[in-house]
Coordinates of C-alpha atoms in Angstrom, one line a residue:
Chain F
X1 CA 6.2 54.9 74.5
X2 CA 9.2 52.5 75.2
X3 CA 9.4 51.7 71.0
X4 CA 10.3 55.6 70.2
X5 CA 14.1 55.6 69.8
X6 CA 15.8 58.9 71.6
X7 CA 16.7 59.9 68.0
X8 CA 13.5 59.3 66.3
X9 CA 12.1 62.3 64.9
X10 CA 9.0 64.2 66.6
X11 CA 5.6 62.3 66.3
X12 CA 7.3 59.2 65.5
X13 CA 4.1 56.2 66.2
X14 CA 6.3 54.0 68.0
X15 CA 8.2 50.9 66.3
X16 CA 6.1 48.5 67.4
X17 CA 2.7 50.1 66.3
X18 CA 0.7 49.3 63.4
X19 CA 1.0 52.7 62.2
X20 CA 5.1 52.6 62.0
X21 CA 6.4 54.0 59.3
X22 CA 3.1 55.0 57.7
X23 CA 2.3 58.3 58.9
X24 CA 3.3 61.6 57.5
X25 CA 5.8 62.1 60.6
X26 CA 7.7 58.6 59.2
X27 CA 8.5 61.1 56.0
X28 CA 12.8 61.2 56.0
X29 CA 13.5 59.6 58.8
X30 CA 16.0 57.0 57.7
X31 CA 13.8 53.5 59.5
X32 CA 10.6 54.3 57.3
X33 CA 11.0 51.6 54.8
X34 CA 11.7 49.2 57.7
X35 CA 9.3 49.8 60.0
X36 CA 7.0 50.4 57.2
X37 CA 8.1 46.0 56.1
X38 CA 6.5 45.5 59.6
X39 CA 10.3 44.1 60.6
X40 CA 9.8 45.8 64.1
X41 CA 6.5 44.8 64.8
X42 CA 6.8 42.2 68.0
X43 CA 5.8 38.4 66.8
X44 CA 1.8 37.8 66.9
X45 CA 1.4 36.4 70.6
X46 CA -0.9 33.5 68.8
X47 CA 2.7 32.1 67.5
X48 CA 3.3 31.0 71.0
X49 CA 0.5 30.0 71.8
X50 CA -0.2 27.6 68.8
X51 CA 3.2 26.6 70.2
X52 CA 1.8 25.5 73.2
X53 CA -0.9 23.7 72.0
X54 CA 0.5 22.1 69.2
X55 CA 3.3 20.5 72.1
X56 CA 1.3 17.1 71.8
X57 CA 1.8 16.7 68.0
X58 CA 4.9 14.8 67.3
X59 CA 4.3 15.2 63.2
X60 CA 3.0 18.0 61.5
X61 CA 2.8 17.5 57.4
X62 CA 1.6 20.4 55.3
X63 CA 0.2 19.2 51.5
X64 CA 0.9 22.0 48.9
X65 CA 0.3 22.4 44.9
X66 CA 0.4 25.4 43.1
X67 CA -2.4 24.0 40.7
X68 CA -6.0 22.7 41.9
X69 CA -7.5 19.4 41.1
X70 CA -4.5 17.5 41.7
X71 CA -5.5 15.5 44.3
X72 CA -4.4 17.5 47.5
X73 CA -7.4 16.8 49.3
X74 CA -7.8 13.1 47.9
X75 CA -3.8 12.5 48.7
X76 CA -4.5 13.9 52.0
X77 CA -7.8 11.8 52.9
X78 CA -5.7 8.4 51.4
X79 CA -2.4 9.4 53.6
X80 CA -4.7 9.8 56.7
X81 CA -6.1 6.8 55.9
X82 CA -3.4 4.6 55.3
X83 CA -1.3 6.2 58.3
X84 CA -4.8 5.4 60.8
X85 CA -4.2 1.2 60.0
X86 CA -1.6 1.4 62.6
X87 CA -4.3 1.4 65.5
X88 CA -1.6 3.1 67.9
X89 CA -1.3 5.7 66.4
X90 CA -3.3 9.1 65.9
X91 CA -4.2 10.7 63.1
X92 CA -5.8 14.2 62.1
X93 CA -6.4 16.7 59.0
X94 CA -6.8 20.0 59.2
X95 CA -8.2 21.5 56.1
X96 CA -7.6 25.1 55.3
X97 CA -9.0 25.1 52.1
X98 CA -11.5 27.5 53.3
X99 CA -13.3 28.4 49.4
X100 CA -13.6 25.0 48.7
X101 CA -13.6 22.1 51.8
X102 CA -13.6 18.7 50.2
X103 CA -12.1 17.1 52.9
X104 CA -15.2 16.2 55.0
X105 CA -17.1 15.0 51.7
X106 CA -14.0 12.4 51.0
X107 CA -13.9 11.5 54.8
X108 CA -17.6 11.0 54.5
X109 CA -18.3 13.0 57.3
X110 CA -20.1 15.5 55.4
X111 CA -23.1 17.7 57.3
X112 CA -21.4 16.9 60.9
X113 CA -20.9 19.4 63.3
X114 CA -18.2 20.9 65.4
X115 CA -18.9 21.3 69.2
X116 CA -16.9 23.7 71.7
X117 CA -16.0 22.6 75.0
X118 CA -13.7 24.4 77.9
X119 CA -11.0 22.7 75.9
X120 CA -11.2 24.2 73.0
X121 CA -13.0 22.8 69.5
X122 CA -13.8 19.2 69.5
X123 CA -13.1 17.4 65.7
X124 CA -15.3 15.2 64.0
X125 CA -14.1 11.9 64.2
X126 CA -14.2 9.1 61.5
X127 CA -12.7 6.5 63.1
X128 CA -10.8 6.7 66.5
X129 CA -7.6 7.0 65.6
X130 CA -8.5 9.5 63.2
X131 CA -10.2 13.2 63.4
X132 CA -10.7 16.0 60.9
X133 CA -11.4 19.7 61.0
X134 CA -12.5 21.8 58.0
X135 CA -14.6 24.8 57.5
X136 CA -17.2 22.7 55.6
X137 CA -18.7 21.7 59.5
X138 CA -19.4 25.5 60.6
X139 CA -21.5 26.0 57.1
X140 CA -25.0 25.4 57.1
X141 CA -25.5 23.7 54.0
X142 CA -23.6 22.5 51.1
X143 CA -24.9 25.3 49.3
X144 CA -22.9 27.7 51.4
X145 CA -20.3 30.0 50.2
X146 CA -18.0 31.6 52.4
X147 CA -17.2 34.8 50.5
X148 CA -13.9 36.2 52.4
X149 CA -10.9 38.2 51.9
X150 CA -8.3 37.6 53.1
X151 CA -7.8 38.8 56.8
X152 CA -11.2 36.8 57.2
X153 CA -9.4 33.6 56.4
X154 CA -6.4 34.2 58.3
X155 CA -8.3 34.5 61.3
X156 CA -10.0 31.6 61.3
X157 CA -6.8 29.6 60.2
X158 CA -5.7 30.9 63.6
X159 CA -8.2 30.3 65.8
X160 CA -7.8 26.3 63.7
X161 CA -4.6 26.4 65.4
X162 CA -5.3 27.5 68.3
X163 CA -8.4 26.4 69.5
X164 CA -9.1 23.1 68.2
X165 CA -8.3 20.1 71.0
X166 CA -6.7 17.6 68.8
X167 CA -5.3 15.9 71.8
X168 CA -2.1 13.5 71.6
X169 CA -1.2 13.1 68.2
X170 CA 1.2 11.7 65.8
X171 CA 0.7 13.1 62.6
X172 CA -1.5 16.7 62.2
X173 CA -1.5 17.2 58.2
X174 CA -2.6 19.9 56.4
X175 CA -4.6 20.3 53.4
X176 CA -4.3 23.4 51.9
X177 CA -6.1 25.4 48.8
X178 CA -3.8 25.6 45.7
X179 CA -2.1 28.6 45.1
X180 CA 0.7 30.6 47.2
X181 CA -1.5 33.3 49.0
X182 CA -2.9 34.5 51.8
X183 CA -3.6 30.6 53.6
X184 CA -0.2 29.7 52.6
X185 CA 1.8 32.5 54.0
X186 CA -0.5 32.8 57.1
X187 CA 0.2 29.0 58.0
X188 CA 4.2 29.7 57.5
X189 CA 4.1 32.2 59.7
X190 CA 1.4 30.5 62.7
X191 CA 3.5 27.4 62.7
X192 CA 6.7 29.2 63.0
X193 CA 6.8 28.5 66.3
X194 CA 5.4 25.2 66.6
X195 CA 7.8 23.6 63.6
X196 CA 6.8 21.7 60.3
X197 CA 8.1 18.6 59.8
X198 CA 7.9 18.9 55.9
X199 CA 5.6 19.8 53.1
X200 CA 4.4 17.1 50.7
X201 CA 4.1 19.0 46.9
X202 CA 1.4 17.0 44.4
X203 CA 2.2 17.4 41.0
X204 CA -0.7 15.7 38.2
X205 CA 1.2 15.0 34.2
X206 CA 2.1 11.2 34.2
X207 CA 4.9 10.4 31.9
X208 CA 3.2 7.3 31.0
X209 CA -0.5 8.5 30.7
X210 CA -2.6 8.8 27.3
X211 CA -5.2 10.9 29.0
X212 CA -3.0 13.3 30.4
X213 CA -0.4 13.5 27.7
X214 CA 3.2 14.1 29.0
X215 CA 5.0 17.5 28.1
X216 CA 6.8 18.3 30.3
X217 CA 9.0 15.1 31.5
X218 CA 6.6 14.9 34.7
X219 CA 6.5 15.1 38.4
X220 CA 10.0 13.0 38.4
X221 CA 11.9 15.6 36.2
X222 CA 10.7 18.9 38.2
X223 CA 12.0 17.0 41.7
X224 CA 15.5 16.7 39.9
X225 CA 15.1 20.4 38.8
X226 CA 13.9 21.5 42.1
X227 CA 16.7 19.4 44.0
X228 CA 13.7 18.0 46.0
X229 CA 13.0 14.0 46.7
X230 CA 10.6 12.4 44.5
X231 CA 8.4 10.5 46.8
X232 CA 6.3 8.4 44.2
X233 CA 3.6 8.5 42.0
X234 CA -0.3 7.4 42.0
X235 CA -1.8 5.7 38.9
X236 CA -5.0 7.2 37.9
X237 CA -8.0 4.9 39.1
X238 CA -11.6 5.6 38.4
X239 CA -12.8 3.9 41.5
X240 CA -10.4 6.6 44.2
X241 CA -12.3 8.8 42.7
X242 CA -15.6 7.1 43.4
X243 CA -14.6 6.7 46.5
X244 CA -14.0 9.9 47.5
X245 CA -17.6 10.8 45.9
X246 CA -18.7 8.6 48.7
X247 CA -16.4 9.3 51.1
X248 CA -15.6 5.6 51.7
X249 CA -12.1 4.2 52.1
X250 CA -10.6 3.5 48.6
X251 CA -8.2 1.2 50.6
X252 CA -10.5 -1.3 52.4
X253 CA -12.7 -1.1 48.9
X254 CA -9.6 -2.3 46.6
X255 CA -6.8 -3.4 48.6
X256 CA -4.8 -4.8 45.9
X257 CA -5.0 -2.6 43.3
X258 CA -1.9 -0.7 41.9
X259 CA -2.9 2.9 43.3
X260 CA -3.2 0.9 46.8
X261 CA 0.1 -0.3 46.7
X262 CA 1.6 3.2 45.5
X263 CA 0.0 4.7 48.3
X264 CA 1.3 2.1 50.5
X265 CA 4.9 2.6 49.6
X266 CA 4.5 6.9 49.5
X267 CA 3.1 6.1 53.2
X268 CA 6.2 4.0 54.3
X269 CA 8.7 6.9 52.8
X270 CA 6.3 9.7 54.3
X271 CA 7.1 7.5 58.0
X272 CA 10.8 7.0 57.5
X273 CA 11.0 10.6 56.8
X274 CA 9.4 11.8 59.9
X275 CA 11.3 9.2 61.9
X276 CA 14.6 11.0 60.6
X277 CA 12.5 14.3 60.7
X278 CA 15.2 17.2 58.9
X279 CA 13.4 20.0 59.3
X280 CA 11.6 22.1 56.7
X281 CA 12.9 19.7 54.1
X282 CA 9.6 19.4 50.7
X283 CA 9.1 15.8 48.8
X284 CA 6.8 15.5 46.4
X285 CA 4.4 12.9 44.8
X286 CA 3.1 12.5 41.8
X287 CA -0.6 12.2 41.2
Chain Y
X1 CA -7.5 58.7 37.3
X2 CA -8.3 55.1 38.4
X3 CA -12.0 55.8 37.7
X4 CA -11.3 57.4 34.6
X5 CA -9.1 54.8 33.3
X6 CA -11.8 52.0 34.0
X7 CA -14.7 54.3 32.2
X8 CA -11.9 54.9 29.3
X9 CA -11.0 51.2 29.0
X10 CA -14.2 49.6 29.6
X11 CA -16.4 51.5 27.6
X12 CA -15.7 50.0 24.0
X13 CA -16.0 46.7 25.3
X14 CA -19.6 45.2 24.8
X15 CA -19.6 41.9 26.9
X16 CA -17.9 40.1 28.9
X17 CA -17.9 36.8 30.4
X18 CA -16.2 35.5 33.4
X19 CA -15.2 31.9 33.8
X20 CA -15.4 30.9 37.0
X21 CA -15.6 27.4 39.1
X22 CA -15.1 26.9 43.0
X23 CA -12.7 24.0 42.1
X24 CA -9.4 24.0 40.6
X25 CA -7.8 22.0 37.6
X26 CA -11.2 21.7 35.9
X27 CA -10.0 23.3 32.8
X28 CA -11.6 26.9 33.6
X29 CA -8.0 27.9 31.6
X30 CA -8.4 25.7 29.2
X31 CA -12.2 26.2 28.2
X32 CA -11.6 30.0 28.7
X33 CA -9.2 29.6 26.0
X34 CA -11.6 27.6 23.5
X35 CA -14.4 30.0 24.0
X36 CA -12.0 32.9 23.2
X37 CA -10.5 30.9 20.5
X38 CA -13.6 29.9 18.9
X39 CA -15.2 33.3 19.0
X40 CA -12.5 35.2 17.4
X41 CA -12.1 32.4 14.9
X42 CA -15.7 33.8 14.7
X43 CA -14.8 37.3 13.4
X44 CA -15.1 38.7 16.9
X45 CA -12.1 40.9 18.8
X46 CA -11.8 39.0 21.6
X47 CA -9.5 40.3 24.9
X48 CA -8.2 37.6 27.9
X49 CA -7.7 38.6 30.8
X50 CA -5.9 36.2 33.2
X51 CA -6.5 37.0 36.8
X52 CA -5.4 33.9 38.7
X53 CA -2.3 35.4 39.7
X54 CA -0.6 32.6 41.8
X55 CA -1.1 30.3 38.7
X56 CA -1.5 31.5 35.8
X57 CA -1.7 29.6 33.2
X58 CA -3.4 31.2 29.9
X59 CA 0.3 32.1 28.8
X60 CA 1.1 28.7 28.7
X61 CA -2.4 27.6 27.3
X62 CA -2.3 30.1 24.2
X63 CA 1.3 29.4 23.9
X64 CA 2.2 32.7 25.0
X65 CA 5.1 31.7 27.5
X66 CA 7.7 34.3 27.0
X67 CA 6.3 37.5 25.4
X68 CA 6.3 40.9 26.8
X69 CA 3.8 43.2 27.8
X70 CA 4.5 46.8 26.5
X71 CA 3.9 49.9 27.4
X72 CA 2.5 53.0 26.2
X73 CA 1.4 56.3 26.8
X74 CA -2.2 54.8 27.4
X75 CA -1.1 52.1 29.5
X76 CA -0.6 47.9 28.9
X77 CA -0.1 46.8 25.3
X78 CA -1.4 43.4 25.8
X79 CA -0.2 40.5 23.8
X80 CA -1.9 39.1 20.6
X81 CA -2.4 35.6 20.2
X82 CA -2.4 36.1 16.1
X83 CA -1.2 38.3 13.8
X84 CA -4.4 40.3 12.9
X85 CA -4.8 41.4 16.4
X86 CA -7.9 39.1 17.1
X87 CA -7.2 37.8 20.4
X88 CA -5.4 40.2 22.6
X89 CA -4.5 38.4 26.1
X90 CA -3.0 39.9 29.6
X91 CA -1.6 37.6 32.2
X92 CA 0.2 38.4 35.2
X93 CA 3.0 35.7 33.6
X94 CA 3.8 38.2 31.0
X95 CA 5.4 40.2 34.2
X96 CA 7.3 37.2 35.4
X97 CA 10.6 36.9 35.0
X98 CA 10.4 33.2 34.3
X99 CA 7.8 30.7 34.8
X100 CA 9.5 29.8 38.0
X101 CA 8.9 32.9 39.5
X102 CA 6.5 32.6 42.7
X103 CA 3.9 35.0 43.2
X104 CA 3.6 35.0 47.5
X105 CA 0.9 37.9 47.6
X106 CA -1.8 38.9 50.0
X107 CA -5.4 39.8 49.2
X108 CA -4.9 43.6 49.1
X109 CA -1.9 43.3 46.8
X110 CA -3.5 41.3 44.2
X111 CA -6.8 42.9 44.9
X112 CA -4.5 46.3 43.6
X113 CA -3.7 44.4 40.9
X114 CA -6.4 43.1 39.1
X115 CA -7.6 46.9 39.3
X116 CA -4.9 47.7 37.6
X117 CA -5.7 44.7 34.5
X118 CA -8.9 45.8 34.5
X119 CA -8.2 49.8 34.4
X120 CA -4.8 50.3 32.3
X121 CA -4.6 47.8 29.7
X122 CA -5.5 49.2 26.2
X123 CA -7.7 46.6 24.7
X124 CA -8.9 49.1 21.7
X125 CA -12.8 47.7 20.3
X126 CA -13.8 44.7 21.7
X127 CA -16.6 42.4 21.2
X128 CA -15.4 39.9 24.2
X129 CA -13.8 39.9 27.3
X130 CA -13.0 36.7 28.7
X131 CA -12.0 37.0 32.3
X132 CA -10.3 33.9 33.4
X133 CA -10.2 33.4 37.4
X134 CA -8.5 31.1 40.3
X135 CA -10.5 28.9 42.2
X136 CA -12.2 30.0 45.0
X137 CA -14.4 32.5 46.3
X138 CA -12.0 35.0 47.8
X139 CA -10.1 38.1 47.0
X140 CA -9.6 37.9 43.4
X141 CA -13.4 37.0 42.7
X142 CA -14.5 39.7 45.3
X143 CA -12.7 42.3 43.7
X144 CA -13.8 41.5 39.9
X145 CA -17.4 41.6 41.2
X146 CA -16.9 45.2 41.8
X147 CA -15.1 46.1 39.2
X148 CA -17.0 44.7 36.8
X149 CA -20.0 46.4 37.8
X150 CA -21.0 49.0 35.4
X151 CA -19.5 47.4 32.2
X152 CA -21.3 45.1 29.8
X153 CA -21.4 41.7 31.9
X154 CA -23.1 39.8 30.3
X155 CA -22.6 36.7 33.1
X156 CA -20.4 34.2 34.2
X157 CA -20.1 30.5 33.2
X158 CA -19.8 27.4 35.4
X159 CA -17.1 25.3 34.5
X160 CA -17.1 21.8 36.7
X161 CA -15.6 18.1 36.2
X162 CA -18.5 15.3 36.7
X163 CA -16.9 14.0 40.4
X164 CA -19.5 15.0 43.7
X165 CA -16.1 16.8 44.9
X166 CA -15.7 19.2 42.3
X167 CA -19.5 19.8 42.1
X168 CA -19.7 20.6 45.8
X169 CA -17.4 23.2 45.1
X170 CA -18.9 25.0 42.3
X171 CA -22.5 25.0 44.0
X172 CA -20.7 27.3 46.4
X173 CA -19.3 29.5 43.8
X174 CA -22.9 29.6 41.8
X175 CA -24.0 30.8 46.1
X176 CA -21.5 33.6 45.3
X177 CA -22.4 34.7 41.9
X178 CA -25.9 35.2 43.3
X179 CA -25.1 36.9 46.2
X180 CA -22.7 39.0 44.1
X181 CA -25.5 39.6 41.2
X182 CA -23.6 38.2 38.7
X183 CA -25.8 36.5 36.1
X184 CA -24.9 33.1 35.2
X185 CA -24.7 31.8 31.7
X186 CA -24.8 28.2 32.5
X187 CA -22.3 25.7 33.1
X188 CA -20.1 23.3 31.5
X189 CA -19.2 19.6 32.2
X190 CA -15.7 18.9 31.5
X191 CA -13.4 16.0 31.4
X192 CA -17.1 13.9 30.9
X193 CA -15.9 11.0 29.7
X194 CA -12.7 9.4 27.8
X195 CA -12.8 8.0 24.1
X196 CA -9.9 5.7 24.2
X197 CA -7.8 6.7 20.8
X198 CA -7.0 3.1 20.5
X199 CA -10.0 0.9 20.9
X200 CA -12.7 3.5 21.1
X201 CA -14.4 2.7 24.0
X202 CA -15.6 5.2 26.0
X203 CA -14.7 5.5 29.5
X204 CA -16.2 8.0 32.4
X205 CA -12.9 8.2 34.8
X206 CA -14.3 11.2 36.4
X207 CA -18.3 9.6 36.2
X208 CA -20.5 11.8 34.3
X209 CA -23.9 13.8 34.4
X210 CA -22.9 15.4 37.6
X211 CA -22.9 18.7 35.6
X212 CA -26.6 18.6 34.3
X213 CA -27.5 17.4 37.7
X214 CA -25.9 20.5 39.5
X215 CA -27.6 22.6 36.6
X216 CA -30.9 21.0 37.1
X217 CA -30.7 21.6 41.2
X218 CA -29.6 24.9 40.9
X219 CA -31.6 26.0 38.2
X220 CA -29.0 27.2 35.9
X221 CA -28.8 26.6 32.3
X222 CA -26.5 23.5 31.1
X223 CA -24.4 24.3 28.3
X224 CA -23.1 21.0 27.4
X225 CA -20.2 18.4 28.5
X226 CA -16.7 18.5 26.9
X227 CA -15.0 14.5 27.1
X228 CA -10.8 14.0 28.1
X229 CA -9.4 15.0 24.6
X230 CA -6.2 13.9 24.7
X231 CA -6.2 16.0 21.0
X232 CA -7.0 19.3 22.8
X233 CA -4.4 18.9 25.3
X234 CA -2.2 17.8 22.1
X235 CA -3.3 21.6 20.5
X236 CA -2.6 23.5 23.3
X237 CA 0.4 22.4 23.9
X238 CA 2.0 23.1 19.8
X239 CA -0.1 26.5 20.8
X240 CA -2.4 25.5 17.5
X241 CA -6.1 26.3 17.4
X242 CA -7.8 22.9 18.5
X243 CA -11.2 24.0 17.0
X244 CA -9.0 24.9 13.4
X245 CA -7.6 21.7 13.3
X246 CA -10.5 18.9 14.2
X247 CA -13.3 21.3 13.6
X248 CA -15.6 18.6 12.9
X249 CA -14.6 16.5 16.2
X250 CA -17.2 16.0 18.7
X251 CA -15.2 18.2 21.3
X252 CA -14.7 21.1 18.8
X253 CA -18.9 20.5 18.0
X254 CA -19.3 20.8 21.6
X255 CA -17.5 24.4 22.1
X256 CA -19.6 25.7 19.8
X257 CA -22.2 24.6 21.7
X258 CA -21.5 26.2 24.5
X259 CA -20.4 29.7 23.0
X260 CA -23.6 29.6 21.5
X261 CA -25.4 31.8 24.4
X262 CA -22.6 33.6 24.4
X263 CA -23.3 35.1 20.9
X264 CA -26.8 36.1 20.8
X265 CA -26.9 37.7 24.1

């Protein structure tokens, strides 16, 4: 074993394998805790490879919250949306919200179904500029639960990266579940390689609103606290709601409405920062 | 010593509930809170327990932001709510250092966790345990399945918002909770509706019904819808007990609806 260093002790596992510093030879020997971190383990070979295949994505946009029900997957559908009017330009989501895909629901592509091809997985598209995959097109009914821990989920997030033929694209973004867990840290470390362009954080309490009472000074107050750029903020609107019930385009459905034109404006800043594109920089919106 | 601890632990407790819902920000915290509210303002010793460790939020809810958890020779002291004792909660936040604090955690470390809440904390005699969860159907949920197994359960209950989205969701979760064989008490419509403090009227910004629909197709009970209280949030917030304070509103009538099952099981 080329990993054994000459002054390892006897029995060592080797460095680089998944037993290093776990077994009872590991006891004493001054690397345990840092083999034991998984430090020496060699990068997952999928990192490069997701590289590789993520080489025809100029933009990739991850959309985070800590808390659900924000509106991560209705921000996400809207920004698709909004960025697919441009006609040259292509557009597609991935949604790793594996517990709970809303994505295809809002997209209105619900009940469709992925096909493989030598290429790779084939997305569903909604318009053709615009393609989506989510976990909700390999269940069998809406009914379906997909009751996984977490290595499960990490998997398939990978093979997501790997496998699925998005072709040339502009913008890839990324819907994730809320929380700061297994998805999160498993797409971190897959797109290490391949590069985010930014993550986009959705935040709910509205300063102004009576429904949702303000406490805490808002989205606006936690960017200045964070030292993050606040992006904007989206007025609460019965009918985006409705819309995503039905999975039609809130925007061709109200195109002057205030929420349409706060969208608009988050769009134009979400384009002029990937123009300028400062790496692994976060915004945030306001929802 | 694990096993022990859970027989120890779990034995004087005589139901419990989880609170469950496939979506998040549907107020699982926040109805979690009323029912554990309501039934201690019942006479009933009534224990949290907070296992959505990436967010949690019943510190916050019950107004609980910067006490301690203690320990003793038994294990966890949790905190109490109120002086006599009645509502004891435990929350990973109580760990935090501050509320800024990040929990980046794996299934197997939170997994370890939760069989830690759910072994070492000293909850005494109680009549309920409310177990608060994250959204999802994943490790946390997994995990309490099994552990739960063997105490009192007496089921789970279904919290949703009215929109298609949300319902989508929590049809999976009520798919887990029978694959699981954890019985389910019903569910509960939030956010169904908003009475405008100003002029009354009554709008649905969410629609409404989608509950009792989702109730009717699955053939679960339907506990009732709580409406956008901008009063609750109001409570919560000043850490008061909403149902104290506007006990005769329609929302506060409505909780005690919905605990109703919860009481003569």
């Amino acid at each position: 074993m080329a990993d054994v260093p000459t002054n390892a002790p006897i029995e060592c596992p080797g460095t680089q394998s998944q037993q290093a510093g776990k077994v009872s030879a590991c006891n004493g020997c001054a690397n345990q805790q840092l083999c034991a971190s998984g430090a020496s383990l060699p990068p997952d070979p999928a990192i490069e490879i997701i590289k590789q295949r993520l080489q025809t994505v100029k933009h990739k946009l991850l959309i985070l919250s800590g808390k659900g029900g924000v509106g991560k997957s209705s921000f996400t559908a809207h920004l698709a949306r909004g960025l697919a009017t441009n006609e040259d330009e292509d557009i597609a989501i991935l949604d790793i919200d594996l517990c709970g895909p809303s994505i295809p629901r809002i997209m209105g592509v619900e009940g469709h179904q992925v096909f493989q091809s030598m290429s790779g997985w084939s997305p569903v598209f909604v318009e053709d500029n615009l393609s989506i995959m989510s976990i909700g097109f390999l269940l069998s009914g809406p009914a379906d639960a997909v009751i996984w821990r977490g290595p499960k989920k990490n998997g398939l997030i990978k093979q997501f990266l790997r496998d699925v033929n998005w072709g040339e694209l502009d913008y890839l973004l990324i819907d994730t579940p809320p929380g700061t867990s297994d998805e999160h840290i498993s797409i971190a470390q897959y797109l290490k390689g391949a590069g985010v362009d930014g993550a986009i954080v959705i935040t709910t309490p509205q300063t102004e609103s009576q429904i949702f009472p303000p406490t805490t000074g808002g989205g606006r107050q936690m960017a200045i606290d964070m030292d993050v750029p606040f992006i904007g903020k989206i007025p609460l609107d019965p009918r985006i709601g409705k819309c995503c019930d039905e999975g039609i385009s809130y925007f061709s459905e109200v195109p002057d409405s205030p929420a349409t034109k706060a969208y608009k404006n988050i769009i134009e800043e979400i384009r002029k920062f990937c123009a300028s594109k400062p790496a692994n920089d976060a915004s945030e919106v306001e929802n | 010593m694990a096993e022990e601890g859970a027989q120890k632990a779990t034995g004087k407790i005589k139901s419990v509930v989880l609170i469950l819902s496939g979506k998040g920000g549907v107020g699982k915290s926040t109805v979690a809170s009323q029912i554990a509210l309501e039934l201690a303002n019942g006479g009933n010793k009534v224990g949290i327990l907070d296992v959505d460790l990436c967010g949690p939020s019943i510190p916050r809810v019950l107004g609980l932001e910067d006490k301690d958890v203690h320990q003793c020779a038994d294990g966890w002291i949790p905190v109490y709510a109120d002086k006599n004792e009645k509502l004891a909660v435990m929350s990973i936040g109580f760990l935090l250092r501050n509320s800024k604090d990040a929990v980046v955690w794996r299934g197997p470390k939170k997994n370890a966790m939760i069989k830690q809440f759910l072994s070492d904390v000293v909850w005494g005699d109680l009549d309920y345990l409310i177990i608060d969860t994250p959204p999802g159907t994943s490790d946390e949920h997994i995990t309490v399945a099994e552990n739960v197994r063997g105490l009192n359960l007496t089921g789970a209950v279904m919290v949703t918002t009215p929109q298609a989205v949300a319902l989508g969701d929590v049809r999976r979760e009520i798919t887990f909770c029978k694959k699981v064989g954890i019985p389910i008490v019903g569910i509960v419509e939030n956010m169904s509706g908003y009475t405008c403090p100003n002029c009354s009227e009554c709008t649905n910004i969410f629609s409404k019904g989608g509950g009792e629909a989702l109730a009717q197709l699955t053939q679960v009970p339907f506990l009732g819808c709580l409406p956008l209280d901008p009063k609750l949030t109001m409570s919560i917030e000043d850490g008061k007990s909403f149902t104290e304070l506007y006990s005769e509103s329609p929302t506060a009538l409505a909780i005690r609806e919905i605990i109703r099952p919860l009481i003569t099981s």
